[in-house]
Amino acid sequence: MAKTSTSFVCQACGAAFPRWMGRCTSCSAWNTLVEEADRKRLGKLAGPGASKVQAISEIAEDGAARVPTGVNELDRVLGGGAVLGGVVLVGGDPGVGKSTLLMQALAGLADKGCRALYVSGEESAGQTAARARRLAGVARSKDLLVLAENDLDAIERALDESKPRALVVDSVQTMRAQSMESAAGTVSQLREVAARFVERAKRDGIATFLVGHVTKDGAIAGPKVLEHIVDTVLAFEGDRGHSLRTLRAQKNRFGSATEVGVFEMTSEGLREVDSPSKLFLAERPINASGSVIAATSEGSRSLLVEIQALVGSAGGGSPRRTCTGVDSSRLAMILAVLERKAGLAVSTCDVFVNVAGGARIDEPAIDLAIALAVASSHLERPVAADVVAFGEIGLAGEVRGCARVAARLAEAAAMGFRRAITPASAASSSADIEVIGVRTLSEAIDAAM
Ligand SMILES: Nc1ncnc2c1ncn2[C@@H]1O[C@H](COP(=O)(O)OP(=O)(O)OP(=O)(O)O)[C@@H](O)[C@H]1O
Ligand SMILES: [Mg+2]
């Protein structure tokens, strides 16, 4: 391919260079060099066009045309199905099941007669087909197409020919635009590749899913601009040792970003879990100290999870604090409040806290259950098996209110619990469950044990 000698341009002064540098040698500005083709594209996206100013009241709405994928947990997170013309970026650790999830989604769409193309830059067509056959019920439809390719131009030609309504690009980091000199996965390639797929999705009304690799700390690898130009960003998470997988929206232009999808990884692919609470509580010990059930809220539904704590003597050494599934700084705060406000001498103890089943809970309403589990283990007094707890804990030892109280109580009652320890502000009468409102952590400990 013929290459131009000046392929990088400084956005500040316009000077051209044959290779990328961190600093422009002409105007001394930092990080201003972009690839020539990239610059043209950026100009095209943001530049002047045939737009005009209009009154909002006079503009017809762009109704988002949705097609349910048939994978209900995915549809829930998307806000009711895949949007034709919408672009979804799905990130997740290696091996978590991104390809599996999206193959199942495409198969669901193809079954509805929505022509679907799976483009793999990581696996051969044979490998992709083998996965599809292993998944229960997948690979029956003639509308499910596969292409093993990582050249963007070739993929665009294939899109012109096969005209799919749904597309998976697995993964965006392996795709390469020939117009750029840099290797696949570099910042300018990612920008170009994503921009071309977004343009294409909007123009032809294709429901597009881009798989994105993640960095060590879980962020999608590549420039932040990737997350800005797509409509929806989903994070697929799971723990290596557990079959549980959760799908969360980090951003969603077409729906709520608070919904969570729950799956179980099986040899036949991802199985939807319609009652996650049942799964989380399946193996809980009854009347064991250190085990407390928390009613958490995830999007429009409530999940019951078991919080386990083990408190032991540190034997004179520096005490260890280990937690999985909850935030460690939150645990440190709760331990300090337990010590100072509830008189529990835990500062010299080893403390381990775990959310059973591999779930991860981010909301502060989990505080009360963590505190009760630690207190229960420390005092060696079990919390009754029919009790759930929720509420945020403040530094003064107060139990603070939280959102979606009714949903939490309803889920607890549905799962057979008889009593709920809640913030006083949340204490409402419920026919199905006895609600015990508490103001302080000490009151909560008294009520629970
Ligand atoms: N034959 C099999 N039987 C049972 N489970 C399997 C089988 N093959 C793969 N799996 C499961 O599927 C997972 C891989 O799923 P998948 O390839 O969809 O992940 P991924 O997120 O796309 O990974 P990558 O980042 O490598 O592309 C494996 O970790 C394993 O749990
Ligand atoms: Mg994969």
PDB file of N, CA and C in Angstrom, residues 7-8 16 20 48 58 76 85 90 107 117 127 151 155-156 167 192 221 236 240 248 267 314-315 324 383 425:
ATOM      1  N   SER A   7       2.192  11.415   8.140  1.00  0.00           N
ATOM      2  CA  SER A   7       0.902  10.867   8.534  1.00  0.00           C
ATOM      3  C   SER A   7       0.435  11.361   9.901  1.00  0.00           C
ATOM      4  N   PHE A   8       1.257  12.159  10.607  1.00  0.00           N
ATOM      5  CA  PHE A   8       0.800  12.697  11.889  1.00  0.00           C
ATOM      6  C   PHE A   8       0.779  14.223  11.841  1.00  0.00           C
ATOM      7  N   ALA A  16       3.281  18.850  10.278  1.00  0.00           N
ATOM      8  CA  ALA A  16       3.147  17.434   9.947  1.00  0.00           C
ATOM      9  C   ALA A  16       4.437  16.690  10.261  1.00  0.00           C
ATOM     10  N   TRP A  20       4.704   9.430  15.236  1.00  0.00           N
ATOM     11  CA  TRP A  20       4.046  10.022  16.394  1.00  0.00           C
ATOM     12  C   TRP A  20       5.071  10.415  17.449  1.00  0.00           C
ATOM     13  N   PRO A  48     -18.824  21.382  10.439  1.00  0.00           N
ATOM     14  CA  PRO A  48     -20.088  21.951   9.988  1.00  0.00           C
ATOM     15  C   PRO A  48     -20.766  21.039   8.977  1.00  0.00           C
ATOM     16  N   GLU A  58     -41.089  21.087  17.645  1.00  0.00           N
ATOM     17  CA  GLU A  58     -41.438  20.774  16.252  1.00  0.00           C
ATOM     18  C   GLU A  58     -40.692  19.570  15.699  1.00  0.00           C
ATOM     19  N   ARG A  76     -33.207  -6.843  29.653  1.00  0.00           N
ATOM     20  CA  ARG A  76     -33.527  -6.016  30.813  1.00  0.00           C
ATOM     21  C   ARG A  76     -32.476  -4.916  30.992  1.00  0.00           C
ATOM     22  N   GLY A  85     -29.717   0.465  15.172  1.00  0.00           N
ATOM     23  CA  GLY A  85     -28.955   1.709  15.032  1.00  0.00           C
ATOM     24  C   GLY A  85     -28.210   2.089  16.297  1.00  0.00           C
ATOM     25  N   VAL A  90     -19.400  -3.883  24.969  1.00  0.00           N
ATOM     26  CA  VAL A  90     -19.441  -4.849  26.070  1.00  0.00           C
ATOM     27  C   VAL A  90     -18.019  -5.166  26.513  1.00  0.00           C
ATOM     28  N   ALA A 107     -28.116 -15.199  18.151  1.00  0.00           N
ATOM     29  CA  ALA A 107     -28.937 -16.347  17.768  1.00  0.00           C
ATOM     30  C   ALA A 107     -30.414 -16.058  18.049  1.00  0.00           C
ATOM     31  N   LEU A 117     -24.998 -10.921  11.967  1.00  0.00           N
ATOM     32  CA  LEU A 117     -23.633 -11.275  11.556  1.00  0.00           C
ATOM     33  C   LEU A 117     -22.684 -11.188  12.745  1.00  0.00           C
ATOM     34  N   GLN A 127     -14.118 -22.191  14.804  1.00  0.00           N
ATOM     35  CA  GLN A 127     -14.188 -22.102  16.274  1.00  0.00           C
ATOM     36  C   GLN A 127     -15.483 -21.413  16.714  1.00  0.00           C
ATOM     37  N   ASP A 151      -9.984  -7.058   8.987  1.00  0.00           N
ATOM     38  CA  ASP A 151      -9.768  -5.882   8.147  1.00  0.00           C
ATOM     39  C   ASP A 151     -11.094  -5.123   8.000  1.00  0.00           C
ATOM     40  N   ILE A 155     -14.760  -6.035   6.206  1.00  0.00           N
ATOM     41  CA  ILE A 155     -15.989  -6.185   7.003  1.00  0.00           C
ATOM     42  C   ILE A 155     -17.086  -5.276   6.426  1.00  0.00           C
ATOM     43  N   GLU A 156     -16.697  -4.070   6.048  1.00  0.00           N
ATOM     44  CA  GLU A 156     -17.702  -3.153   5.485  1.00  0.00           C
ATOM     45  C   GLU A 156     -18.259  -3.697   4.172  1.00  0.00           C
ATOM     46  N   LEU A 167     -25.272  -6.923  14.515  1.00  0.00           N
ATOM     47  CA  LEU A 167     -23.859  -7.188  14.254  1.00  0.00           C
ATOM     48  C   LEU A 167     -23.094  -7.291  15.568  1.00  0.00           C
ATOM     49  N   GLU A 192     -10.799   5.077  15.086  1.00  0.00           N
ATOM     50  CA  GLU A 192     -11.256   4.960  13.706  1.00  0.00           C
ATOM     51  C   GLU A 192     -12.259   3.817  13.553  1.00  0.00           C
ATOM     52  N   ALA A 221     -10.157  -1.140  27.623  1.00  0.00           N
ATOM     53  CA  ALA A 221      -8.854  -0.741  27.125  1.00  0.00           C
ATOM     54  C   ALA A 221      -9.010   0.211  25.954  1.00  0.00           C
ATOM     55  N   PHE A 236     -19.444  -6.909  31.800  1.00  0.00           N
ATOM     56  CA  PHE A 236     -19.794  -8.295  32.104  1.00  0.00           C
ATOM     57  C   PHE A 236     -18.776  -8.782  33.124  1.00  0.00           C
ATOM     58  N   ARG A 240     -13.693 -15.939  38.857  1.00  0.00           N
ATOM     59  CA  ARG A 240     -13.171 -17.155  38.249  1.00  0.00           C
ATOM     60  C   ARG A 240     -13.721 -18.429  38.913  1.00  0.00           C
ATOM     61  N   ARG A 248     -23.855  -5.368  33.930  1.00  0.00           N
ATOM     62  CA  ARG A 248     -24.297  -4.057  34.417  1.00  0.00           C
ATOM     63  C   ARG A 248     -24.112  -3.019  33.333  1.00  0.00           C
ATOM     64  N   SER A 267     -22.156 -25.514  30.843  1.00  0.00           N
ATOM     65  CA  SER A 267     -21.510 -26.045  29.636  1.00  0.00           C
ATOM     66  C   SER A 267     -22.364 -25.791  28.396  1.00  0.00           C
ATOM     67  N   ALA A 314      -6.170 -11.506  66.325  1.00  0.00           N
ATOM     68  CA  ALA A 314      -5.014 -11.328  65.449  1.00  0.00           C
ATOM     69  C   ALA A 314      -3.746 -11.859  66.101  1.00  0.00           C
ATOM     70  N   GLY A 315      -3.885 -12.349  67.329  1.00  0.00           N
ATOM     71  CA  GLY A 315      -2.755 -12.961  68.026  1.00  0.00           C
ATOM     72  C   GLY A 315      -1.594 -12.000  68.252  1.00  0.00           C
ATOM     73  N   THR A 324     -14.407  -9.716  50.235  1.00  0.00           N
ATOM     74  CA  THR A 324     -14.712  -9.951  48.832  1.00  0.00           C
ATOM     75  C   THR A 324     -16.174  -9.610  48.605  1.00  0.00           C
ATOM     76  N   VAL A 383     -27.766 -14.579  64.199  1.00  0.00           N
ATOM     77  CA  VAL A 383     -28.946 -13.765  63.895  1.00  0.00           C
ATOM     78  C   VAL A 383     -30.004 -14.748  63.396  1.00  0.00           C
ATOM     79  N   SER A 425     -36.605   5.537  59.481  1.00  0.00           N
ATOM     80  CA  SER A 425     -37.367   6.308  58.499  1.00  0.00           C
ATOM     81  C   SER A 425     -38.097   5.391  57.522  1.00  0.00           C
TER      82      SER A 425
END
